[in-house]
Coordinates of C-alpha atoms and ligand atoms in Angstrom, one line a residue:
X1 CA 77.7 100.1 81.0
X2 CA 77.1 103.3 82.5
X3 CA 73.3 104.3 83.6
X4 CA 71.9 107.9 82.4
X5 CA 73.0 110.1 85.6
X6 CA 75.8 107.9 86.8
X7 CA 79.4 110.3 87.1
X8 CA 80.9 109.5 83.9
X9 CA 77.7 111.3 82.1
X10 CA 77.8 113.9 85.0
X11 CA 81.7 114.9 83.7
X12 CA 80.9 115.6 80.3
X13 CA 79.9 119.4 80.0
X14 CA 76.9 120.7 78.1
X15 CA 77.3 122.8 75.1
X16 CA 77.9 124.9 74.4
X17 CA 81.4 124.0 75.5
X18 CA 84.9 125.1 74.3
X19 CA 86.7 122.9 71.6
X20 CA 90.2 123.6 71.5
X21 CA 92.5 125.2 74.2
X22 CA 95.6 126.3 74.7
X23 CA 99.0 126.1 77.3
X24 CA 102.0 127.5 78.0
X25 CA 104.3 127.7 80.4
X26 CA 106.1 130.8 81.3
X27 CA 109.2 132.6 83.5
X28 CA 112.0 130.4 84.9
X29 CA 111.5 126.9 84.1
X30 CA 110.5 124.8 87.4
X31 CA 109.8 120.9 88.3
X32 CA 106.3 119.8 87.8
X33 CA 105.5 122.2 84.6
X34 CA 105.2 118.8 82.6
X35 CA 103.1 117.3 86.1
X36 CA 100.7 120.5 85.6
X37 CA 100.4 120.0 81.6
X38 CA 100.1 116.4 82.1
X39 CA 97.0 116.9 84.7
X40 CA 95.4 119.6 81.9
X41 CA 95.5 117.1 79.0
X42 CA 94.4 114.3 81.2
X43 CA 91.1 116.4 81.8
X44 CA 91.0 117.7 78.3
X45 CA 90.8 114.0 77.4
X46 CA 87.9 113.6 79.9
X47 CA 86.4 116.3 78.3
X48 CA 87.0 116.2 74.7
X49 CA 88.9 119.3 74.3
X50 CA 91.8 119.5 72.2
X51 CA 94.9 121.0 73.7
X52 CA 97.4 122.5 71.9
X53 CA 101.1 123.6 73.2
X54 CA 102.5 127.2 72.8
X55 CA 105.7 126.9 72.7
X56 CA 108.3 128.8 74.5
X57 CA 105.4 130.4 76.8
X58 CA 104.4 134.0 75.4
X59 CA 107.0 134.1 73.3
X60 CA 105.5 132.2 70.7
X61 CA 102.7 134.4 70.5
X62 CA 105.0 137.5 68.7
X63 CA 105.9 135.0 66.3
X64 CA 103.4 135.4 63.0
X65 CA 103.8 131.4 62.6
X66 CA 102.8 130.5 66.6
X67 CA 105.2 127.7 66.8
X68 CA 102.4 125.1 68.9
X69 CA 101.6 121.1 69.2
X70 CA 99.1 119.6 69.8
X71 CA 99.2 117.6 73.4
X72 CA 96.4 115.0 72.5
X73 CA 95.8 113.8 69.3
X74 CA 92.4 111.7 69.4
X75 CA 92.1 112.6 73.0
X76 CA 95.4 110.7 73.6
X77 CA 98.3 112.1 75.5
X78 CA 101.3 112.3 73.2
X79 CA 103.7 109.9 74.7
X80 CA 106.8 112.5 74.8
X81 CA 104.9 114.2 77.8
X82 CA 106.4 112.6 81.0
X83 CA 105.0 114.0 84.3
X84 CA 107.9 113.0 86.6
X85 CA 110.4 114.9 84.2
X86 CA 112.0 118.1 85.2
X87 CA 111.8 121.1 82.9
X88 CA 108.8 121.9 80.4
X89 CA 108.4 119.9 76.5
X90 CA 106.7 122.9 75.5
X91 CA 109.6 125.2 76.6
X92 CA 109.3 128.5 78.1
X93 CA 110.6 131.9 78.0
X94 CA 110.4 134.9 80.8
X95 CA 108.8 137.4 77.5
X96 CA 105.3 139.0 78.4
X97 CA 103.0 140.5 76.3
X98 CA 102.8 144.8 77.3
X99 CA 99.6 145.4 78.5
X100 CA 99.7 149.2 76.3
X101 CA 100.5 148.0 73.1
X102 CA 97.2 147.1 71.9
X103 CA 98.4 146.7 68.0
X104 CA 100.5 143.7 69.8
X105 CA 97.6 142.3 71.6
X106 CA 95.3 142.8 68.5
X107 CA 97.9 140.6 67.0
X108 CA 98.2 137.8 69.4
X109 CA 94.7 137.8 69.7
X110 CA 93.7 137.2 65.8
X111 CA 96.6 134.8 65.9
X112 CA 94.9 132.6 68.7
X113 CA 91.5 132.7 66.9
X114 CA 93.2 131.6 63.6
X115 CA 94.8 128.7 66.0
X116 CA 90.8 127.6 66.8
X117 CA 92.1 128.5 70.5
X118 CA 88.8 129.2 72.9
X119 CA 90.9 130.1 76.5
X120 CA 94.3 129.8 77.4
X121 CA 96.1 128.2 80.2
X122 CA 99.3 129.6 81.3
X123 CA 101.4 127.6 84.1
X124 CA 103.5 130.2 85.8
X125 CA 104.1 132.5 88.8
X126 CA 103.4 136.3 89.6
X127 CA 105.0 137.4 86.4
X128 CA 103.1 135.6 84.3
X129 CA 100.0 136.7 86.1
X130 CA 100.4 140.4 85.5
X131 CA 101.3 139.1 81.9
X132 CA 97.9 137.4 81.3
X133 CA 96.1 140.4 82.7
X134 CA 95.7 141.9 78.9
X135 CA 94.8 138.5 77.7
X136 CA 92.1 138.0 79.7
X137 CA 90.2 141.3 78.4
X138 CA 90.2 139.5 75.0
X139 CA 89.9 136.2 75.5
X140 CA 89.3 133.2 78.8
X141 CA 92.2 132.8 80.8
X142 CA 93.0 130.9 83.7
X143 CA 96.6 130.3 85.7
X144 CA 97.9 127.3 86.9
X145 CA 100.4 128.1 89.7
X146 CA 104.0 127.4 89.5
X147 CA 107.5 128.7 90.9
X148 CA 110.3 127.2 93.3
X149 CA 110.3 130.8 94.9
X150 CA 106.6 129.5 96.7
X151 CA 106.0 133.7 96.1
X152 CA 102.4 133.4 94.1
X153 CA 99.3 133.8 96.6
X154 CA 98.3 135.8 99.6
X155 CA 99.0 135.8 103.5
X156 CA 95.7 136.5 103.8
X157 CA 93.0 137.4 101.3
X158 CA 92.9 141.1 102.2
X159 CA 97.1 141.0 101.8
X160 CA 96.3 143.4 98.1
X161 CA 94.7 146.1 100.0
X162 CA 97.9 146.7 102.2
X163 CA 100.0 148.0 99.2
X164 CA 100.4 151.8 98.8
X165 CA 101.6 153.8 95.9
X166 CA 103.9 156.6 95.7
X167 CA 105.9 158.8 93.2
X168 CA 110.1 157.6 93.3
X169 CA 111.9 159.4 95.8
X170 CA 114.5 160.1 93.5
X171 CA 112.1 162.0 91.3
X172 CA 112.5 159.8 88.2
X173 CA 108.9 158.6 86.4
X174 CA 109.0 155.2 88.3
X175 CA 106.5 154.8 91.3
X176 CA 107.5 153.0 94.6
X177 CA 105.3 150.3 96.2
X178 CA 105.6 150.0 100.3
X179 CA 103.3 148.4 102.9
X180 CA 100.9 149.6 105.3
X181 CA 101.0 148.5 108.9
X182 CA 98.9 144.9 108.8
X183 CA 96.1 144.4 111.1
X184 CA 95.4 140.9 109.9
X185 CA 96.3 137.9 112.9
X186 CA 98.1 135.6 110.9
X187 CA 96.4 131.7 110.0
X188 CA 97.7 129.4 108.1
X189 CA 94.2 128.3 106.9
X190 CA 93.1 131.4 105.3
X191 CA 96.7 131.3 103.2
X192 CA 95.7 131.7 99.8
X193 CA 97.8 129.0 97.5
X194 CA 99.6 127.5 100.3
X195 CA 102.1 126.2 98.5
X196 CA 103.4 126.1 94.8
X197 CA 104.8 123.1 92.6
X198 CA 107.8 123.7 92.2
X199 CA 108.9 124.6 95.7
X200 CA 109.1 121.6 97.6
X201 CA 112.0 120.1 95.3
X202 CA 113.8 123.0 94.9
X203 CA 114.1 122.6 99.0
X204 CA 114.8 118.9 98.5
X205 CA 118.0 120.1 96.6
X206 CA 118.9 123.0 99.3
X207 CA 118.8 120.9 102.3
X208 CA 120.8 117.9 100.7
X209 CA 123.2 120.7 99.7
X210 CA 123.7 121.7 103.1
X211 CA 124.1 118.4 104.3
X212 CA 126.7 118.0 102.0
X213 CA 128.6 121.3 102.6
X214 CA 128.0 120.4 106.5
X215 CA 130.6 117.8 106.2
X216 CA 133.3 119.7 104.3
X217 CA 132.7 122.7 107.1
X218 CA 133.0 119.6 110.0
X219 CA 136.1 118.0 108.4
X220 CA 138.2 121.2 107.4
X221 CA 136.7 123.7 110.5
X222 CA 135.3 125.8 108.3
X223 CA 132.2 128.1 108.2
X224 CA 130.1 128.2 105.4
X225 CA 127.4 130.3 103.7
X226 CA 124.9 128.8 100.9
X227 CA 123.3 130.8 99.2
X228 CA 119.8 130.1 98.3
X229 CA 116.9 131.6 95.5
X230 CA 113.6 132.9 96.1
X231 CA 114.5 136.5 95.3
X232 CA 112.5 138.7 98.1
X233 CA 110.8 136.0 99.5
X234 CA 112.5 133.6 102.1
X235 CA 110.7 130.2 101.4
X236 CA 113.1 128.5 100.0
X237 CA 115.7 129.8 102.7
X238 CA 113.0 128.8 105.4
X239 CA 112.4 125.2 104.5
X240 CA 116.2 124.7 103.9
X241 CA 115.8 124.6 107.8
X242 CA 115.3 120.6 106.9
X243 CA 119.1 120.5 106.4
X244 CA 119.6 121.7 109.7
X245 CA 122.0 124.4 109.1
X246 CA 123.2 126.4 112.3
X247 CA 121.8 129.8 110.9
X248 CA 119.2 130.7 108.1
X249 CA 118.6 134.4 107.2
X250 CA 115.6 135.5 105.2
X251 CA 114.9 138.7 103.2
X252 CA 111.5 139.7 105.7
X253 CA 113.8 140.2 108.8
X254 CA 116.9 142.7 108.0
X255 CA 120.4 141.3 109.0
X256 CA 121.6 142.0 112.1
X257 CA 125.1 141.7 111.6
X258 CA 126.4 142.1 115.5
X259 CA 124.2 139.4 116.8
X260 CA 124.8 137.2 113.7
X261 CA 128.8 137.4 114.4
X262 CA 127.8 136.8 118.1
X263 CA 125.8 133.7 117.2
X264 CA 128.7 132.3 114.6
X265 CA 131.4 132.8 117.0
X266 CA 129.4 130.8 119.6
X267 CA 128.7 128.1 117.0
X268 CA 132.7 127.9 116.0
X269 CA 133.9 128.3 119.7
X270 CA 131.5 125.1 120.3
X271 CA 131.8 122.7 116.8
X272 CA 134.4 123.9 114.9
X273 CA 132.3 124.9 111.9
X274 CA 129.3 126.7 110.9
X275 CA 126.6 126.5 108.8
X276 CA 124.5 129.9 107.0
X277 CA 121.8 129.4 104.6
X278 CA 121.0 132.8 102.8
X279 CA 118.4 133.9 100.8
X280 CA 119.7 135.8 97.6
X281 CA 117.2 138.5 98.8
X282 CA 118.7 139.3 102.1
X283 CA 119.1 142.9 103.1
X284 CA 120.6 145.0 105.9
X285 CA 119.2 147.1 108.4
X286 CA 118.6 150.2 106.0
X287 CA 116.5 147.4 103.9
X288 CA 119.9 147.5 100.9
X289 CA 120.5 144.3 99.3
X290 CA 123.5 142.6 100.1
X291 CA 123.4 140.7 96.5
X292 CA 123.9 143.3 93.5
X293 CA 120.7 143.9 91.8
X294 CA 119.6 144.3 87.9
X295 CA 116.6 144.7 86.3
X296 CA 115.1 141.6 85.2
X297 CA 112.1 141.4 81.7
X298 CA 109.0 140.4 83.5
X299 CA 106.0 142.6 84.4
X300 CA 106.1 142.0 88.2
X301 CA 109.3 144.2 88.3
X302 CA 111.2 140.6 89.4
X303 CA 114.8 141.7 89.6
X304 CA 117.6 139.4 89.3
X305 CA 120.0 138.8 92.4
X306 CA 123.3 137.8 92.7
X307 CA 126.5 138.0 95.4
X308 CA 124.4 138.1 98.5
X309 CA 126.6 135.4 100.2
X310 CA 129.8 136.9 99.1
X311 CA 128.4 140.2 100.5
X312 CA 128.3 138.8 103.6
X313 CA 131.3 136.7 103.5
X314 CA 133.5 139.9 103.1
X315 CA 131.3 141.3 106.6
X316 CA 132.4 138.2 108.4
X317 CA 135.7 138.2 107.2
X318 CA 136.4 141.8 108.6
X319 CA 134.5 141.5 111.6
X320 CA 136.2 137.8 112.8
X321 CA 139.5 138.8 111.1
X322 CA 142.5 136.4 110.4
X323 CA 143.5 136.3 114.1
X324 CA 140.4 134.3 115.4
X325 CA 140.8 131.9 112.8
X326 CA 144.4 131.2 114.0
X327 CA 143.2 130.3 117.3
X328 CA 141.8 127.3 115.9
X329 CA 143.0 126.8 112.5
X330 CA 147.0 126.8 112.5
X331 CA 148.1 129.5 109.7
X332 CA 144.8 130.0 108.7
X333 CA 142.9 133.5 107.8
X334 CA 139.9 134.5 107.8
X335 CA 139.5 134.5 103.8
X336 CA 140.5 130.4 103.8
X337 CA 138.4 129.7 106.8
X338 CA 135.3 131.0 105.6
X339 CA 133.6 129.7 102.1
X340 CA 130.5 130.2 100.0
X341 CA 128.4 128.2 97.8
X342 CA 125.4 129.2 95.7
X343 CA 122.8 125.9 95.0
X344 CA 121.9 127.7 92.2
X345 CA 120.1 126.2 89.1
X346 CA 120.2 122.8 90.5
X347 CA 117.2 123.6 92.8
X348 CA 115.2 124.7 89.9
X349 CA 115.8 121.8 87.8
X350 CA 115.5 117.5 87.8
X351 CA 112.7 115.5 88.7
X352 CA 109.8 116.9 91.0
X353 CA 108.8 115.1 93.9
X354 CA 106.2 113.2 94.6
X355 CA 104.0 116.7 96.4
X356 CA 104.9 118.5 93.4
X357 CA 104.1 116.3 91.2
X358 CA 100.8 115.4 92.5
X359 CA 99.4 118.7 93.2
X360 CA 100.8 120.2 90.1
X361 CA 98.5 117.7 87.9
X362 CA 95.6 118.7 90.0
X363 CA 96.6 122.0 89.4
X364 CA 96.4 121.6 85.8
X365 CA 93.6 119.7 85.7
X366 CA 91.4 122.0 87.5
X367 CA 92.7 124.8 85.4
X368 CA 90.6 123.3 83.2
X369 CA 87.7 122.6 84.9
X370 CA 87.2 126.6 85.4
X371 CA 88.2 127.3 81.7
X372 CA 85.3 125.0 81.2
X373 CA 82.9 126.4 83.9
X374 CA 83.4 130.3 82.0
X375 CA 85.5 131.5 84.7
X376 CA 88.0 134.5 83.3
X377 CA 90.8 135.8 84.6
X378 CA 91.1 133.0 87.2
X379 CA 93.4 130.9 89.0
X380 CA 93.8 127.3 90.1
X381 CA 94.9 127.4 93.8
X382 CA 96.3 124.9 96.5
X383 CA 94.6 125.7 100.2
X384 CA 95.0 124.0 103.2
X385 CA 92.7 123.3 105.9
X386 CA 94.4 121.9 109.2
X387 CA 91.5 119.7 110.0
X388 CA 91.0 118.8 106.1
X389 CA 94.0 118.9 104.5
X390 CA 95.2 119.9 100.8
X391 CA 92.3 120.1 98.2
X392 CA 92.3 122.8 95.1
X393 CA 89.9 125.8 94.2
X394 CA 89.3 128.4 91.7
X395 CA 90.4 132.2 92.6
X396 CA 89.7 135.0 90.7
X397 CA 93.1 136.8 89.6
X398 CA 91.2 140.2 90.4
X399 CA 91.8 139.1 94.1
X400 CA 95.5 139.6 93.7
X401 CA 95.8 142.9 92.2
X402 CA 96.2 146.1 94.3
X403 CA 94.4 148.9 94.1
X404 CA 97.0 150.0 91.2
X405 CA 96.1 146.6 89.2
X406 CA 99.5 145.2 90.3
X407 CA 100.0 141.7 91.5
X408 CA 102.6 141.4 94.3
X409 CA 105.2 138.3 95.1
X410 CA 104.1 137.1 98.1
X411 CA 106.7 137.7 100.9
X412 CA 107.3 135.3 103.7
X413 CA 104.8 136.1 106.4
X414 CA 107.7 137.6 109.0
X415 CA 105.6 135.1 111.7
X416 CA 107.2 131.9 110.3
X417 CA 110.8 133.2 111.1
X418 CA 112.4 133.6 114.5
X419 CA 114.7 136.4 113.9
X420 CA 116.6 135.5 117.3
X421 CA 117.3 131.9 116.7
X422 CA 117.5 132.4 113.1
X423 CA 115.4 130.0 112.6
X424 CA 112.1 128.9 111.8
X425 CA 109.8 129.9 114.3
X426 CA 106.9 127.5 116.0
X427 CA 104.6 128.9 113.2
X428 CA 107.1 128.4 110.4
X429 CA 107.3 124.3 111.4
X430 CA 103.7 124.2 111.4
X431 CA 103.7 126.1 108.3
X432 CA 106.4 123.8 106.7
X433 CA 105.2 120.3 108.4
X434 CA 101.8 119.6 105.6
X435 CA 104.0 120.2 103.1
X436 CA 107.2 118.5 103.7
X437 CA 106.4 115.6 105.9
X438 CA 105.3 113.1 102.8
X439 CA 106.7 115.0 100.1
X440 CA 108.7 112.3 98.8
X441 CA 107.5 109.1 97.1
X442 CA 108.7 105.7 97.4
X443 CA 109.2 105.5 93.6
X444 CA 111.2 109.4 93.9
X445 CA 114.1 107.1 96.1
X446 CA 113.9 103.9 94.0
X447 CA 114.0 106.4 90.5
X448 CA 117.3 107.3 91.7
X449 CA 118.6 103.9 92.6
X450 CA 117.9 102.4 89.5
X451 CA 118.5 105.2 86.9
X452 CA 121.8 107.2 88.2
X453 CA 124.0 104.8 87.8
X454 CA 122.5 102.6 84.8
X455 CA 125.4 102.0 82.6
X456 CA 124.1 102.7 79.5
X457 CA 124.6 105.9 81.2
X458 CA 127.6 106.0 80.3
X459 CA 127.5 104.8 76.2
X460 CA 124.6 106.3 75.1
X461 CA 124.3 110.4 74.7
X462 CA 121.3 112.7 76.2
X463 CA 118.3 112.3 74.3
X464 CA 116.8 115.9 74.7
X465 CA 113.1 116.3 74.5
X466 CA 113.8 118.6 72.4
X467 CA 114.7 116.4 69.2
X468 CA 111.8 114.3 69.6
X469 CA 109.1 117.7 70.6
X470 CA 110.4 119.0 67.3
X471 CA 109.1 116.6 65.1
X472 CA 105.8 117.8 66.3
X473 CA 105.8 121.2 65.6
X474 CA 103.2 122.5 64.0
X475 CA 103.3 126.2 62.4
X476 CA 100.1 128.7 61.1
X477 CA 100.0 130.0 57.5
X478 CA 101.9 133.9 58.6
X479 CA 98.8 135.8 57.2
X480 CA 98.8 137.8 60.2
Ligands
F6P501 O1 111.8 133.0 90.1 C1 112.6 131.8 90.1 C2 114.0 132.1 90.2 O2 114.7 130.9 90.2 C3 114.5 133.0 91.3 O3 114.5 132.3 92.5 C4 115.8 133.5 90.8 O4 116.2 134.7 91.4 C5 115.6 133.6 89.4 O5 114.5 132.8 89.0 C6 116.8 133.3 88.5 O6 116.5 133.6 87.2 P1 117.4 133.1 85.9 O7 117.2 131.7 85.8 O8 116.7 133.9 84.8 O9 118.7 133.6 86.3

């Protein structure tokens, strides 16, 4: 028996209190979106909330019917929700709702009213934050923080104020955003949302991959460029350093293409091979993309990049030319010698790890928790303390926006990169260290042992998530 005042009374909230909520997850799909829902309908439970699933993130919302499930019947988690699998069961989309339609948002809002929803929770990264901004002027909403890219949060908390705003300077309606000079020292305790589920398994995957392609570039004396995501942002590139590749090159620092051939004609001189890690974001020294660019859906202005290894495959391959390579590889040109491999969607997908997991439930749950407590327009954030530790908090959204309303991807600070080594710098190891150094569980390893290779591997097909989510799908009468 509990005693009057004891925690478990303590944990329930007074009324009045919201009833029924709602979740989605939106943009790319990332591991630990079903950790993050899990750790919402875990303290929904607690609560006595119902919490229903929109499915295929904003999407659903233009759809008269709001295709939705409901997460926990009779405060029970619906069994088909599996926190240590990849992906999303409630799907998601990158569609956002445009913040000057109104006769839209009119819509979507009587459509979540009619759905008994009180606030809505949407998992997701920058994109989806400039997404809920119109939401949140008609109804609670509170962001759970995900992406592989590790782009959602600040530097610093005065990182907004740094943005400036200017017409295009080729004329055209579209305005340009560009940084002031920062006057901020750097720490990595005041780092708002230190890191984002998602991110550290999608570096699990890069680093293996290098370690992999490492041996093909030992065995066959060959140099080789991987080419990571993270569009503008290097993180990804940055904690692929755990693969030990010879070189890493990030978006925040511009190529510099003569040292860089210096550096991998030392390496090949020395070992035989070499080993580049790219960012897809990765630009030269007029700040150009190497990777072609097009315009991507989402709010942010996220564009989608591709080719940035190839880019720079084709510089090596002029500037080393066919005649080096036959120095050391008999008959060989440049073109053979030199090879490039993109980890691609394989570091977005699969099981999270054991960090991601954990603080993506946390995430979730304290989504909740500030949903509950009447804050708007907030987010659920991961700090660090280097005396303390992890632990999460509530941030208001507000505290992202520039002075335009726009909210920014967060770049790599330029301090946790040693642009002469090509490597992380002293900063970036401490940076990556908290995060990295337990990040995978006992049970991540044994999952793999006993499941890979199960046989009935082999007989029986993929049962998608899918077939069995269906079955739950509820629908609203389309009066609206
Ligand atoms: O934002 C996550 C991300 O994986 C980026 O790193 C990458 O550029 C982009 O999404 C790829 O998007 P898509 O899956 O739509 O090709």
């Amino acid at each position: 028996m509990q005693k009057a005042g004891t925690s478990a009374h303590r944990l329930r909230p007074r009324p009045p209190f919201m009833k029924r909520i709602g979740i989605l997850t939106a943009g790319g799909d990332t591991p630990a979106l079903n950790a993050a829902i899990h750790g919402a309908v875990v303290r929904a439970n607690q609560l006595r909330i119902e919490i229903y699933g929109l499915i295929k993130g904003f999407n659903c919302l233009f759809n008269p019917r709001v295709p939705h499930l409901h997460l926990n019947p009779l405060f029970q988690e619906i069994p088909e929700l599996d926190p240590t699998k990849g992906g999303t069961l409630i799907g998601s989309s990158r569609d956002y709702i445009d913040p000057d339609n109104t006769a839209d948002l009119d819509l979507i809002t009587a459509r979540l009213a009619k759905l008994g929803i009180e606030g809505l929770i949407a998992i997701g990264g920058d994109g989806t934050l400039n997404g809920l901004q119109p939401l949140a002027e008609r109804l609670p909403t509170v962001l759970a923080p995900k992406t592989i890219d590790n782009d959602l949060g600040l530097n610093y908390p005065s990182e907004p104020d740094e943005w400036v705003r200017r017409a295009n300077s080729n004329g055209g309606s579209e305005v340009e955003y560009s940084r002031t000079l920062s006057t901020t020292t750097f720490d990595l305790d005041q780092i708002v949302n230190y890191a984002t589920p998602g991110y550290a398994t999608a570096v699990l995957v890069t680093a293996q991959g290098v370690q992999r392609i490492r041996t093909t570039a030992e065995s066959h004396r060959r140099i080789a460029i991987i080419e990571v995501m993270g569009r503008h942002s290097g993180y990804i590139a940055l904690g692929t350093a755990y693969g030990q590749p010879d070189i890493i090159l990030v978006p925040e620092h511009a190529v510099d293409i003569e040292l860089l051939v210096d550096r991998v004609k030392h390496l090949y001189d020395l070992q035989k091979n070499v080993v580049i890690v790219c960012g897809e974001g990765i630009v030269d020294h007029e700040g150009v993309e190497f990777g072609a660019e097009s315009r991507s859906t989402d709010p942010a202005g996220n564009v989608l990049l591709s080719g940035a290894a190839d880019a720079l495959r084709a510089q090596l391959i002029q500037r080393l030319g066919d005649r080096y390579f036959q120095r050391y590889r008999r008959g060989c040109s440049a073109r053979e010698a030199i090879f490039t491999r993109k980890v691609g969607h394989t570091q977005r997908g699969g099981r999270p790890i054991l960090f991601d997991r954990f603080y993506a439930a946390l995430l979730g749950s304290k989504a909740v928790d500030l949903l509950i407590e009447g804050r708007n327009n907030a987010v659920s954030i991961l700090q660090y303390h280097s005396q303390k530790g992890f632990h999460v908090e509530g941030y208001d959204a507000n505290r992202f926006r520039d002075r335009w309303g726009l909210i920014h991807a967060r770049k790599m600070h330029k301090s946790l990169y040693d642009p002469r080594l090509m490597k992380p710098s002293r900063v970036g190891i401490d940076y990556l260290m908290p995060i990295f150094t337990d990040a995978i569980g006992n049970d991540d390893a044994e999952h793999m042992r006993q499941t890979l290779f199960d046989p009935g591997n082999l007989a029986q097909p993929y049962h998608s998530i899918n077939t069995d989510v269906h079955k739950r799908i509820r629908y609203l009468e389309p009066s609206i």
